[in-house]
Tab-separated table of C-alpha atoms in Angstrom:
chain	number	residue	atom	x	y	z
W	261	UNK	CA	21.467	-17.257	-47.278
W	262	UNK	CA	21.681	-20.639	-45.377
W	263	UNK	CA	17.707	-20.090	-44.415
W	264	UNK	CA	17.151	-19.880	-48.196
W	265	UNK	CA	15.231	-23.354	-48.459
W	266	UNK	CA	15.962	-22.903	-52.383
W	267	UNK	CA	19.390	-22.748	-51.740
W	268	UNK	CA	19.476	-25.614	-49.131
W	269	UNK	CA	18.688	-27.847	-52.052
W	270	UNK	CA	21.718	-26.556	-53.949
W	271	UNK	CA	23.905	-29.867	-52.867
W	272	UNK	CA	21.769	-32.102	-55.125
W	273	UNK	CA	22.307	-30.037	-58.354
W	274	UNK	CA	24.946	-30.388	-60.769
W	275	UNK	CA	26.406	-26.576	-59.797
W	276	UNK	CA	26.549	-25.075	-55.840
W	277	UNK	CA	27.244	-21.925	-54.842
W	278	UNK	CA	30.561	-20.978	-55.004
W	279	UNK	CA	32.669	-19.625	-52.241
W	280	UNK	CA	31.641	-17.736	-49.307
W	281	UNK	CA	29.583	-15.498	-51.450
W	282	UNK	CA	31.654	-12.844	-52.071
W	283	UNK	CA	31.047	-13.120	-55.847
W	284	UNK	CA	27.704	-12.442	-55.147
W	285	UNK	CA	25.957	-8.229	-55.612
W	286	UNK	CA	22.522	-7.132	-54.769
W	287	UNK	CA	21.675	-5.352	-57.794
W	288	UNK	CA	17.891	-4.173	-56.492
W	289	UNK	CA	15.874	-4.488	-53.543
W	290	UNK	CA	12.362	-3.286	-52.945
W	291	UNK	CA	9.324	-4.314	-51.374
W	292	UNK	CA	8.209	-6.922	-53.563
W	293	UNK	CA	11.575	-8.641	-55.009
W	294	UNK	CA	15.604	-8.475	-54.421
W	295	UNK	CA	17.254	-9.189	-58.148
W	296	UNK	CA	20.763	-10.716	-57.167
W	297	UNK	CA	23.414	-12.006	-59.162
W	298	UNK	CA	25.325	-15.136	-57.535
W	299	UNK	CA	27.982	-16.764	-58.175
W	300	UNK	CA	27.982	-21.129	-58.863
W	301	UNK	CA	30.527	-23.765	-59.566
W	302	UNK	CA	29.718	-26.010	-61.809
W	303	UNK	CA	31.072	-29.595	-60.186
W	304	UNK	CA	31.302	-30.900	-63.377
W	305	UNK	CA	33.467	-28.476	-65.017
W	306	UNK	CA	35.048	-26.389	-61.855
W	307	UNK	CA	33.815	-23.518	-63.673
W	308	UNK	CA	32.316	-20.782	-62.241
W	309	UNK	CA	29.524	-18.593	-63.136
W	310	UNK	CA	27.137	-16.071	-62.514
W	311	UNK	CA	23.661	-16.206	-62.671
W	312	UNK	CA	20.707	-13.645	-62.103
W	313	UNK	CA	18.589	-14.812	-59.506
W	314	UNK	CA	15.235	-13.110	-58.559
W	315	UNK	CA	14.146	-13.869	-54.923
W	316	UNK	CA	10.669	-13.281	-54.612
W	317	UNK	CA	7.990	-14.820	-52.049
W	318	UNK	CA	5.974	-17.864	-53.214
W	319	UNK	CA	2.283	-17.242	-54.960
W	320	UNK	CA	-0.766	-19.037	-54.502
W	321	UNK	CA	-3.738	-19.273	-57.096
W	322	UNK	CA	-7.674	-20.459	-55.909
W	323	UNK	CA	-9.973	-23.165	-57.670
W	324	UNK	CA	-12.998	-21.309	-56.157
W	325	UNK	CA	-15.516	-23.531	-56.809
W	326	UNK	CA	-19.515	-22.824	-56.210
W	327	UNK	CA	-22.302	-25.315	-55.740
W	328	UNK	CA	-23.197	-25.066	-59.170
W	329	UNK	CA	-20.062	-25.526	-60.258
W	330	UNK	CA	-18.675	-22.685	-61.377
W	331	UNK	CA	-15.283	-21.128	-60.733
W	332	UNK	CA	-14.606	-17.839	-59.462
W	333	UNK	CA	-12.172	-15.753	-61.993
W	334	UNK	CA	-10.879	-12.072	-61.589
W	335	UNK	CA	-10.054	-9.853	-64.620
W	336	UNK	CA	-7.121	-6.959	-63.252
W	337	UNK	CA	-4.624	-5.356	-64.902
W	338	UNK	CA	-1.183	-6.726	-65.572
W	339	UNK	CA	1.693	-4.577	-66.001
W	340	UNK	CA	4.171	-7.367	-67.380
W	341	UNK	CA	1.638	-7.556	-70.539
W	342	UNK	CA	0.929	-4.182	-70.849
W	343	UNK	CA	-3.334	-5.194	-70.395
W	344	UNK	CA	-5.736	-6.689	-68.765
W	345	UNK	CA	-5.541	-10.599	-67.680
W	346	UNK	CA	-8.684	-12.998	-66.528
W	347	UNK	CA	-6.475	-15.210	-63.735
W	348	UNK	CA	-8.506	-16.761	-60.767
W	349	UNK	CA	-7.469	-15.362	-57.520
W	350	UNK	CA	-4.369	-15.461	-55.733
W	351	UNK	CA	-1.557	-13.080	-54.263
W	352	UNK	CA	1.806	-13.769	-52.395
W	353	UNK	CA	1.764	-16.413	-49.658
W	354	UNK	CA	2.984	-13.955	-46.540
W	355	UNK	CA	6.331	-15.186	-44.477
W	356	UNK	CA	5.684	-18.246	-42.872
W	357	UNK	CA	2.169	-18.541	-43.924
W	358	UNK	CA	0.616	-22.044	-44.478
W	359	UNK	CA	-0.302	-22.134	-48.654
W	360	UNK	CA	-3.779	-22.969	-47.868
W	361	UNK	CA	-4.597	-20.510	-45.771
W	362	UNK	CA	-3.077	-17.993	-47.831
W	363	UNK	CA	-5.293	-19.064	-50.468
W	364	UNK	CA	-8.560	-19.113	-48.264
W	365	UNK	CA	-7.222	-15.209	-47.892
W	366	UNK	CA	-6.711	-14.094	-50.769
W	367	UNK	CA	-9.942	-15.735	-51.912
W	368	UNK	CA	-11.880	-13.361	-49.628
W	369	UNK	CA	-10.165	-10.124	-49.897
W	370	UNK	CA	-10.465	-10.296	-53.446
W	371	UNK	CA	-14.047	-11.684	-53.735
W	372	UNK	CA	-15.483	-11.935	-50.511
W	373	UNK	CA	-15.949	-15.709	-51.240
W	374	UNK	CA	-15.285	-18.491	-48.625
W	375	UNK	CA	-15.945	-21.935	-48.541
W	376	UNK	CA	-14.779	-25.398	-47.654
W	377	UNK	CA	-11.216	-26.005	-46.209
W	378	UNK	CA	-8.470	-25.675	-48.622
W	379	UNK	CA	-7.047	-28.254	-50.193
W	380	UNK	CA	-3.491	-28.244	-51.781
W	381	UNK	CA	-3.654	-29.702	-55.535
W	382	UNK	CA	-0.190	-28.879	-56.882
W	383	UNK	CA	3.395	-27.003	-56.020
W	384	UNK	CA	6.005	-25.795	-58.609
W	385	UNK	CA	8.650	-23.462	-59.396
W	386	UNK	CA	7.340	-20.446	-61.291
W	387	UNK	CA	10.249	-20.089	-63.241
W	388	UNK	CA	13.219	-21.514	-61.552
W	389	UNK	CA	16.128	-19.836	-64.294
W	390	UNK	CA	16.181	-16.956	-62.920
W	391	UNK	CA	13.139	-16.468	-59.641
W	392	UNK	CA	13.009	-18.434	-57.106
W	393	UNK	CA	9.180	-18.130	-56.118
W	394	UNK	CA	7.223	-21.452	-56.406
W	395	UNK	CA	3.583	-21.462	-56.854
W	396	UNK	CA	0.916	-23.126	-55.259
W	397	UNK	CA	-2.954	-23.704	-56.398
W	398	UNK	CA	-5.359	-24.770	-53.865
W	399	UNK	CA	-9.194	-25.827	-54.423
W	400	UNK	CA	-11.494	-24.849	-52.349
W	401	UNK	CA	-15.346	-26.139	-52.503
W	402	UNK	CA	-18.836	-24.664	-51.766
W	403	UNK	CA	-17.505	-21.368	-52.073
W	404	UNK	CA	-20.130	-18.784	-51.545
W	405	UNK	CA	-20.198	-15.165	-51.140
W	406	UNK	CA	-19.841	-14.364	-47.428
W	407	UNK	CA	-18.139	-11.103	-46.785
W	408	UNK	CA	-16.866	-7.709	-48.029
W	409	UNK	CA	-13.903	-8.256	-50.538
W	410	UNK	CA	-10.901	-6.062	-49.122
W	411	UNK	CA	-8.730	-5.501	-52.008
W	412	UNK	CA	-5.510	-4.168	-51.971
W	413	UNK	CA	-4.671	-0.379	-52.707
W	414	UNK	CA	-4.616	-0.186	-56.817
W	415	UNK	CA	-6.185	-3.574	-57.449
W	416	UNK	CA	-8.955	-3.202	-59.530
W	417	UNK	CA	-10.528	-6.144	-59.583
W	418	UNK	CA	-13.877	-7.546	-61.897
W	419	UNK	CA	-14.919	-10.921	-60.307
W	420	UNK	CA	-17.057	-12.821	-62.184
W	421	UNK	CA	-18.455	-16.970	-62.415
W	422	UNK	CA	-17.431	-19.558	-65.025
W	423	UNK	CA	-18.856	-22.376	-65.256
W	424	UNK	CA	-16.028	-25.168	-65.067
W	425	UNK	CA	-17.080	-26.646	-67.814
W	426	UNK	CA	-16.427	-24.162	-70.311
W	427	UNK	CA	-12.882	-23.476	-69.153
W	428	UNK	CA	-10.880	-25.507	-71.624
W	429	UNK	CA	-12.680	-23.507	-74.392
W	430	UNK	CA	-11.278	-20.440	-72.136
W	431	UNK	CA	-8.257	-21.453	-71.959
W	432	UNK	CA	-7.587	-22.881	-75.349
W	433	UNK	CA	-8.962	-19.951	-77.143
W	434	UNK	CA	-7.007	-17.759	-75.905
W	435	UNK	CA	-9.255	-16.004	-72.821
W	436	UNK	CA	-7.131	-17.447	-70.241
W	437	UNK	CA	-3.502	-17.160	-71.225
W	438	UNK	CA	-1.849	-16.956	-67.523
W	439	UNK	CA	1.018	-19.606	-67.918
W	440	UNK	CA	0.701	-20.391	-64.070
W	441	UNK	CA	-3.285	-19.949	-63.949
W	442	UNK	CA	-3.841	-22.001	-66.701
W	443	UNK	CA	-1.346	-25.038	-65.198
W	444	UNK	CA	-3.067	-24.832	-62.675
W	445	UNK	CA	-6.383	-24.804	-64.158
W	446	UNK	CA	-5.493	-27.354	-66.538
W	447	UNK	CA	-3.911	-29.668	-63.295
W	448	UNK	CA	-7.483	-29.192	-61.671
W	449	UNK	CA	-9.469	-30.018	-64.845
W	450	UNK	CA	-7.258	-33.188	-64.857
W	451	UNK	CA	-8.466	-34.234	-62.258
W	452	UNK	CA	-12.140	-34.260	-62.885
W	453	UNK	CA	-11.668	-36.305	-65.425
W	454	UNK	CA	-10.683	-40.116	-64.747
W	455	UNK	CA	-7.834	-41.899	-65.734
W	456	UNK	CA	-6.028	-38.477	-66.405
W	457	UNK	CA	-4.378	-37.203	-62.888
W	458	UNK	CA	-5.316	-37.765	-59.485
W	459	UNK	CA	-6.628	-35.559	-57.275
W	460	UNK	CA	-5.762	-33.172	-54.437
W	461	UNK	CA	-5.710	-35.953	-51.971
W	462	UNK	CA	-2.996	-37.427	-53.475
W	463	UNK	CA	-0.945	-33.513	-54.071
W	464	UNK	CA	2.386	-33.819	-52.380
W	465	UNK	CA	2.355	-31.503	-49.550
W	466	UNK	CA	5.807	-30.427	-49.967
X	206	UNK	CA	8.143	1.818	-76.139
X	207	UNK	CA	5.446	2.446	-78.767
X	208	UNK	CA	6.833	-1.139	-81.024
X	209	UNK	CA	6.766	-2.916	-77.879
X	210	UNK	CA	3.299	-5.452	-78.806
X	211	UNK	CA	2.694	-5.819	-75.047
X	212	UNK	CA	2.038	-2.150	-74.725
X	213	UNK	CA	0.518	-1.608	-78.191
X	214	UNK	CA	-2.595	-3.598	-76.195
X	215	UNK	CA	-2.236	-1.305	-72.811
X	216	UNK	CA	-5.039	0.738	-74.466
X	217	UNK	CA	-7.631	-2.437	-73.956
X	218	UNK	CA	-6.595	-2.472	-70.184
X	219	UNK	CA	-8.160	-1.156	-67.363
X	220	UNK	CA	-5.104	0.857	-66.637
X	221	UNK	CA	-2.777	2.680	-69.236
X	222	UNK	CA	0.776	4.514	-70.162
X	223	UNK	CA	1.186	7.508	-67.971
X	224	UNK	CA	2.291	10.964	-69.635
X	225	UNK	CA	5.013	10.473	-72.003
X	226	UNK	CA	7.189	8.427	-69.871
X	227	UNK	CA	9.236	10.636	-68.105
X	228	UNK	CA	7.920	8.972	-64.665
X	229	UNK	CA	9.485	5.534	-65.549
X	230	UNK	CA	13.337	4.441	-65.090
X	231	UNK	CA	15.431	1.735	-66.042
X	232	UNK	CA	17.034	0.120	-63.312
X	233	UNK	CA	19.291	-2.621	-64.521
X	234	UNK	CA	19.701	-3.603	-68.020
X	235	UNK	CA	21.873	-6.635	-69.387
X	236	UNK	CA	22.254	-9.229	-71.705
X	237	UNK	CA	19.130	-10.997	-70.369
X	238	UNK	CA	16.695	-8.568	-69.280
X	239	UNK	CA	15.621	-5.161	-68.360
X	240	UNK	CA	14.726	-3.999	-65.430
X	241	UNK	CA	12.161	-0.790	-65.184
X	242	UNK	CA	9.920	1.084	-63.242
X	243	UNK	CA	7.207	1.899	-65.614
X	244	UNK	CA	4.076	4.210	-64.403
X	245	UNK	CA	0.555	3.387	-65.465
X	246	UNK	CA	-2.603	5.207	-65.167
X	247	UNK	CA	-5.600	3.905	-63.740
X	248	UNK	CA	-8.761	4.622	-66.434
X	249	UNK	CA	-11.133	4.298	-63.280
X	250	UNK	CA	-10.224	6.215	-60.712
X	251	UNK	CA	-7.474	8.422	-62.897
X	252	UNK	CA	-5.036	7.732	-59.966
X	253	UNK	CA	-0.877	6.919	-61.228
X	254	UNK	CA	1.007	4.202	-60.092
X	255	UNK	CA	4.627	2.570	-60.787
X	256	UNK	CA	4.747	-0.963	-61.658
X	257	UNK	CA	7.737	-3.288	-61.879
X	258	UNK	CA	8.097	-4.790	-65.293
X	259	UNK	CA	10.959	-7.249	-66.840
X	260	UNK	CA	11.656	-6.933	-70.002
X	261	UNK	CA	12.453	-10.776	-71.896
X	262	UNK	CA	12.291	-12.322	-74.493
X	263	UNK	CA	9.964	-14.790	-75.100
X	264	UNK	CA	10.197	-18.591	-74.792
X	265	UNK	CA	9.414	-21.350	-76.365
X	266	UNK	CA	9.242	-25.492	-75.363
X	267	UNK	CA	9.358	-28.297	-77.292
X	268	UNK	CA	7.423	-31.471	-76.941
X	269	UNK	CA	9.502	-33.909	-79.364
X	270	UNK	CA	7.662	-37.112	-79.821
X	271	UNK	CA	9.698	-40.370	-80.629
X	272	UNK	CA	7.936	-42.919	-83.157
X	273	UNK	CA	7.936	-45.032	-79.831
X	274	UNK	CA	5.626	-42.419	-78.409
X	275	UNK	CA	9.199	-41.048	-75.948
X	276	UNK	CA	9.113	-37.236	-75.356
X	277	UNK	CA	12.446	-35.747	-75.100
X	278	UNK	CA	13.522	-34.708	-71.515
X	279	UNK	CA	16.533	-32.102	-70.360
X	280	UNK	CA	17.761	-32.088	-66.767
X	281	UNK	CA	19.900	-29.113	-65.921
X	282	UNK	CA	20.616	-26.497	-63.611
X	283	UNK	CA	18.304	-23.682	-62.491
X	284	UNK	CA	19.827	-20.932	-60.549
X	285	UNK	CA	16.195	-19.389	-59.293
X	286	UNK	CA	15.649	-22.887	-57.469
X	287	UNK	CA	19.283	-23.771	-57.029
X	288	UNK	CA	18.854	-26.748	-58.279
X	289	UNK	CA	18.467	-29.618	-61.623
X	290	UNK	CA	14.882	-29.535	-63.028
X	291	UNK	CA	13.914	-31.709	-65.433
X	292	UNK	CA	12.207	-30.216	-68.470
X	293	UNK	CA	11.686	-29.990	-71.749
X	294	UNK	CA	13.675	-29.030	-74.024
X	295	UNK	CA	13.604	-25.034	-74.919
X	296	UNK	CA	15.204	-21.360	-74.767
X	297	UNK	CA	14.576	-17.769	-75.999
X	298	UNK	CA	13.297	-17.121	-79.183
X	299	UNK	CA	15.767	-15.168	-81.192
X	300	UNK	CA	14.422	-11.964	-82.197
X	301	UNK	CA	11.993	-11.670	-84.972
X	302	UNK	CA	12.247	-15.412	-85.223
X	303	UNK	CA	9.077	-17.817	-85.661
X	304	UNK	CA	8.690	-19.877	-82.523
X	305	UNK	CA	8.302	-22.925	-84.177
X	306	UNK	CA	11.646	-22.299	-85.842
X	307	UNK	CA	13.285	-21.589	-82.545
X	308	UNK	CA	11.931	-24.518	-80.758
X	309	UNK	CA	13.614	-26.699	-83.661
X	310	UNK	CA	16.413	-25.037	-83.505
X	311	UNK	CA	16.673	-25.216	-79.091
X	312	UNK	CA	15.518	-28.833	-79.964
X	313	UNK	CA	18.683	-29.570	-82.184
X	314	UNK	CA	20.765	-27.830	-80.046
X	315	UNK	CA	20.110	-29.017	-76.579
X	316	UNK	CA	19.787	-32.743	-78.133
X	317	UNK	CA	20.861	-33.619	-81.558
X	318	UNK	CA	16.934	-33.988	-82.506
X	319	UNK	CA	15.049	-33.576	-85.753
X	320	UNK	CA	11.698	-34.326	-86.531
X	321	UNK	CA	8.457	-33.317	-88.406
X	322	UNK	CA	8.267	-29.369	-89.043
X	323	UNK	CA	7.163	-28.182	-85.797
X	324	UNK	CA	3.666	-27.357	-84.644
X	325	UNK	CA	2.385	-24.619	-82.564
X	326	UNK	CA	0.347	-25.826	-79.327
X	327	UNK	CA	-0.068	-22.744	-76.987
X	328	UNK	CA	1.156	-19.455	-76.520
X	329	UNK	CA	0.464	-17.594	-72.972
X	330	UNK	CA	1.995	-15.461	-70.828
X	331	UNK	CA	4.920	-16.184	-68.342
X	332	UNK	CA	4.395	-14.522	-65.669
X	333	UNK	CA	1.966	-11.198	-66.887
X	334	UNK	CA	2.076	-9.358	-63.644
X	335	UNK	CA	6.025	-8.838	-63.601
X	336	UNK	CA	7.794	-10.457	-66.648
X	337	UNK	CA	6.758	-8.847	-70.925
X	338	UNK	CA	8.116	-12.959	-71.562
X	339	UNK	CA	5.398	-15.031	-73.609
X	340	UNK	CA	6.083	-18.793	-73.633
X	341	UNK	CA	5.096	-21.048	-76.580
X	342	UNK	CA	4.933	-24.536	-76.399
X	343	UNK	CA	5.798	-26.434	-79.881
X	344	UNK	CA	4.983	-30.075	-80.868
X	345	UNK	CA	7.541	-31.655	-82.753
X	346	UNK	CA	6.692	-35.244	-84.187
X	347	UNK	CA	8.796	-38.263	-85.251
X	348	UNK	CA	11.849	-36.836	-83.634
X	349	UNK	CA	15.005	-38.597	-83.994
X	350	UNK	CA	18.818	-38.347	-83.270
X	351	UNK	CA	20.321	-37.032	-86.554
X	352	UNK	CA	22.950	-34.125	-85.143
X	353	UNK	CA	25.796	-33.483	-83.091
X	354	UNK	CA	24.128	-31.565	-80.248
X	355	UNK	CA	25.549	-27.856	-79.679
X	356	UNK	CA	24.598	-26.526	-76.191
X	357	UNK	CA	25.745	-22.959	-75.114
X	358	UNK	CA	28.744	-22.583	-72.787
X	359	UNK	CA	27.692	-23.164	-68.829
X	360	UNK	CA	24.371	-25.562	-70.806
X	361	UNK	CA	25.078	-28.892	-69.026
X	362	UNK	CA	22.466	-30.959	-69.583
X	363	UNK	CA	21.630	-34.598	-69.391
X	364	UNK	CA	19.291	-35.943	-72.459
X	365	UNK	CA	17.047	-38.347	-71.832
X	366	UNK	CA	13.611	-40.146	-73.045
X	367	UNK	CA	9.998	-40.854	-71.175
X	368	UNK	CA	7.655	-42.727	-71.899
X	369	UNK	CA	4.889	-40.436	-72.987
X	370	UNK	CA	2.258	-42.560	-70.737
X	371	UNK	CA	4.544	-41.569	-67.860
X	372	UNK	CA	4.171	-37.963	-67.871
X	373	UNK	CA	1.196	-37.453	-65.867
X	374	UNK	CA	2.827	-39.249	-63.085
X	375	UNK	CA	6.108	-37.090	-63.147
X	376	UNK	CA	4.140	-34.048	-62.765
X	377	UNK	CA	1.642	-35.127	-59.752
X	378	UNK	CA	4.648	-36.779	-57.876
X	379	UNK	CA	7.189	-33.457	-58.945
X	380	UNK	CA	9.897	-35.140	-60.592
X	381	UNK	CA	8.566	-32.563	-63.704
X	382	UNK	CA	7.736	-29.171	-61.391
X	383	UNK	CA	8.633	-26.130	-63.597
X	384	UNK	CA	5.498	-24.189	-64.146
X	385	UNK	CA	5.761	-23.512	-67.596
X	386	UNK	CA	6.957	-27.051	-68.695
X	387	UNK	CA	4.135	-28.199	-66.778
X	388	UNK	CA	1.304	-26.046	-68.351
X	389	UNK	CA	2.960	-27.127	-71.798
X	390	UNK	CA	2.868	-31.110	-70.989
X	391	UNK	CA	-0.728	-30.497	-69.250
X	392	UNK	CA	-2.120	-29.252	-72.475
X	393	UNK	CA	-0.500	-31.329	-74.856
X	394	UNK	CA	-1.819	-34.337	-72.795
X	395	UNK	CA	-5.262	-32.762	-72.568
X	396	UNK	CA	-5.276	-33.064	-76.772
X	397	UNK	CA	-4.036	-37.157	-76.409
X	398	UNK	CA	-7.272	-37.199	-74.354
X	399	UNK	CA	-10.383	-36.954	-76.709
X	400	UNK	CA	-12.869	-34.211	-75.399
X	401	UNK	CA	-10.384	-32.407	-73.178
X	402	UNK	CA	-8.587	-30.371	-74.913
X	403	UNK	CA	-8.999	-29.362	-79.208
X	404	UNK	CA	-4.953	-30.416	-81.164
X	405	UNK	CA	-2.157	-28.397	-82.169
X	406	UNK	CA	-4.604	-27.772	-85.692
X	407	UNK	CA	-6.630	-25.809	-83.667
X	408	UNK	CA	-4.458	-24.176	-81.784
X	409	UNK	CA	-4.377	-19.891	-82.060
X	410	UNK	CA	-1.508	-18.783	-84.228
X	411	UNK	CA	-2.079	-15.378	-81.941
């Protein structure tokens, strides 16, 4: 697990793994996660413990934006909620794949919009109790319908246009209700306006 | 399944239930979480298909607001990252309890903290596509030091209070990077800002 950038940042936290892993079990491992549970020492306490830990590839999320600024959202199902979820695009960043491009992917495949280069406006942990995937959300301007979307088997995807102003009514009412869409959304809408956060020139690249 | 309210909506999805469930399996189930393999039917093109789902509880965050405009910060280990994060504070909401009575109660666990009766700010999901977990945010006002705090066993966390001006800051330069802390502070800043974001009054009670 030494390749594990998570775990490489283990020395600066108040626990680190504890011995040579042999607490550790592989409970399930598929194609899209490995559920673990691992074994820490607390260097506080010299207590050990073990946690579940969900290892599962990083995520990336698209501010599509068009000239007249609108953004680009997709309505698909979710399974975790049991119904149907308005997010704007995004998938898994593949192994080794730069977080911007993976965006400008997705994007396409699930659209068949492209635009400007991608730019990286934020990075954080998805939920970093228990999975270990962080997510990123990159803008991308002038983004117009170009190609043939190339979804992936069993999404079922509606794409539709917002206009950007009238996605903190989305979001607040309810419409939107993707914890890591709507940080993200509410991090881009931020911002646009001044005084409240800068923007994705000044995102930590990370 | 048929009390579960995230699949008492499947029927406004795009995909639904298969059969009578005899295509799903648990495949880990613990103290936390459940995991299962849960098949779904696609309304459109009638096709099945097994999707991954966690079963958790839901969440809930507190932003606790000093009279001298401080919100109340928790660093503490995260096993998915392997490492502190600094959030707010928070934990699972007890079953068939009100989230605004579980964030006061995380609240007065995690810090000694008591304030104003808490307020309901947002409700989404966690992560929709893998995880049944909703996370609500709660604001808590006039909070102040009045109990012993009472963390669980393995809980080691480090109390501490920002500057509510400050916030924006930590989350652009990633000293705050969970998600889900994140998309609570983003919104509750968003309603400090006037014509962002409507208050807590308006917020859904969903």
């Amino acid at each position: 697990m030494s390749g594990d950038p998570s775990k490489a940042e283990a020395k600066t936290g108040s626990w680190v793994r504890a011995g040579d892993g042999t607490g550790d079990r592989t409970i399930e491992e598929n194609w899209l996660f490995r559920l673990r549970k691992e074994r820490f020492r607390s260097r506080q306490s010299g207590k050990e413990h073990d946690f579940y830990v969900i290892h599962l590839a990083d995520a990336v999320h698209v501010v599509a934006i068009t000239p007249e600024d609108e953004v680009l959202v997709v309505r698909q199902f979710r399974a975790g909620s049991g119904r149907d979820s308005l997010e704007i695009p995004g998938g898994l960043v593949d192994p080794g794949e730069d977080p911007r491009e993976a965006g400008a992917r997705e994007l396409a495949e699930e659209t068949g919009y492209t635009g400007d280069p991608p730019e990286l406006l934020s990075t954080v942990w998805s939920n970093p109790s228990l999975v270990t995937s962080r997510i990123h959300t990159v803008v991308i301007r002038n983004a117009r319908r170009t190609v043939d979307p190339d979804p992936d088997e069993n999404e079922e995807l509606v794409v539709d246009r917002v206009p950007a102003a009238e996605l903190p009514a989305m979001i607040v009412g309810g419409k939107i209700d993707h914890a890591l869409v709507v940080a993200g959304l509410l991090w881009w809408l931020g911002t646009r306006t001044p005084g409240i956060l800068p923007g994705p020139s000044g995102a930590r690249t990370s």
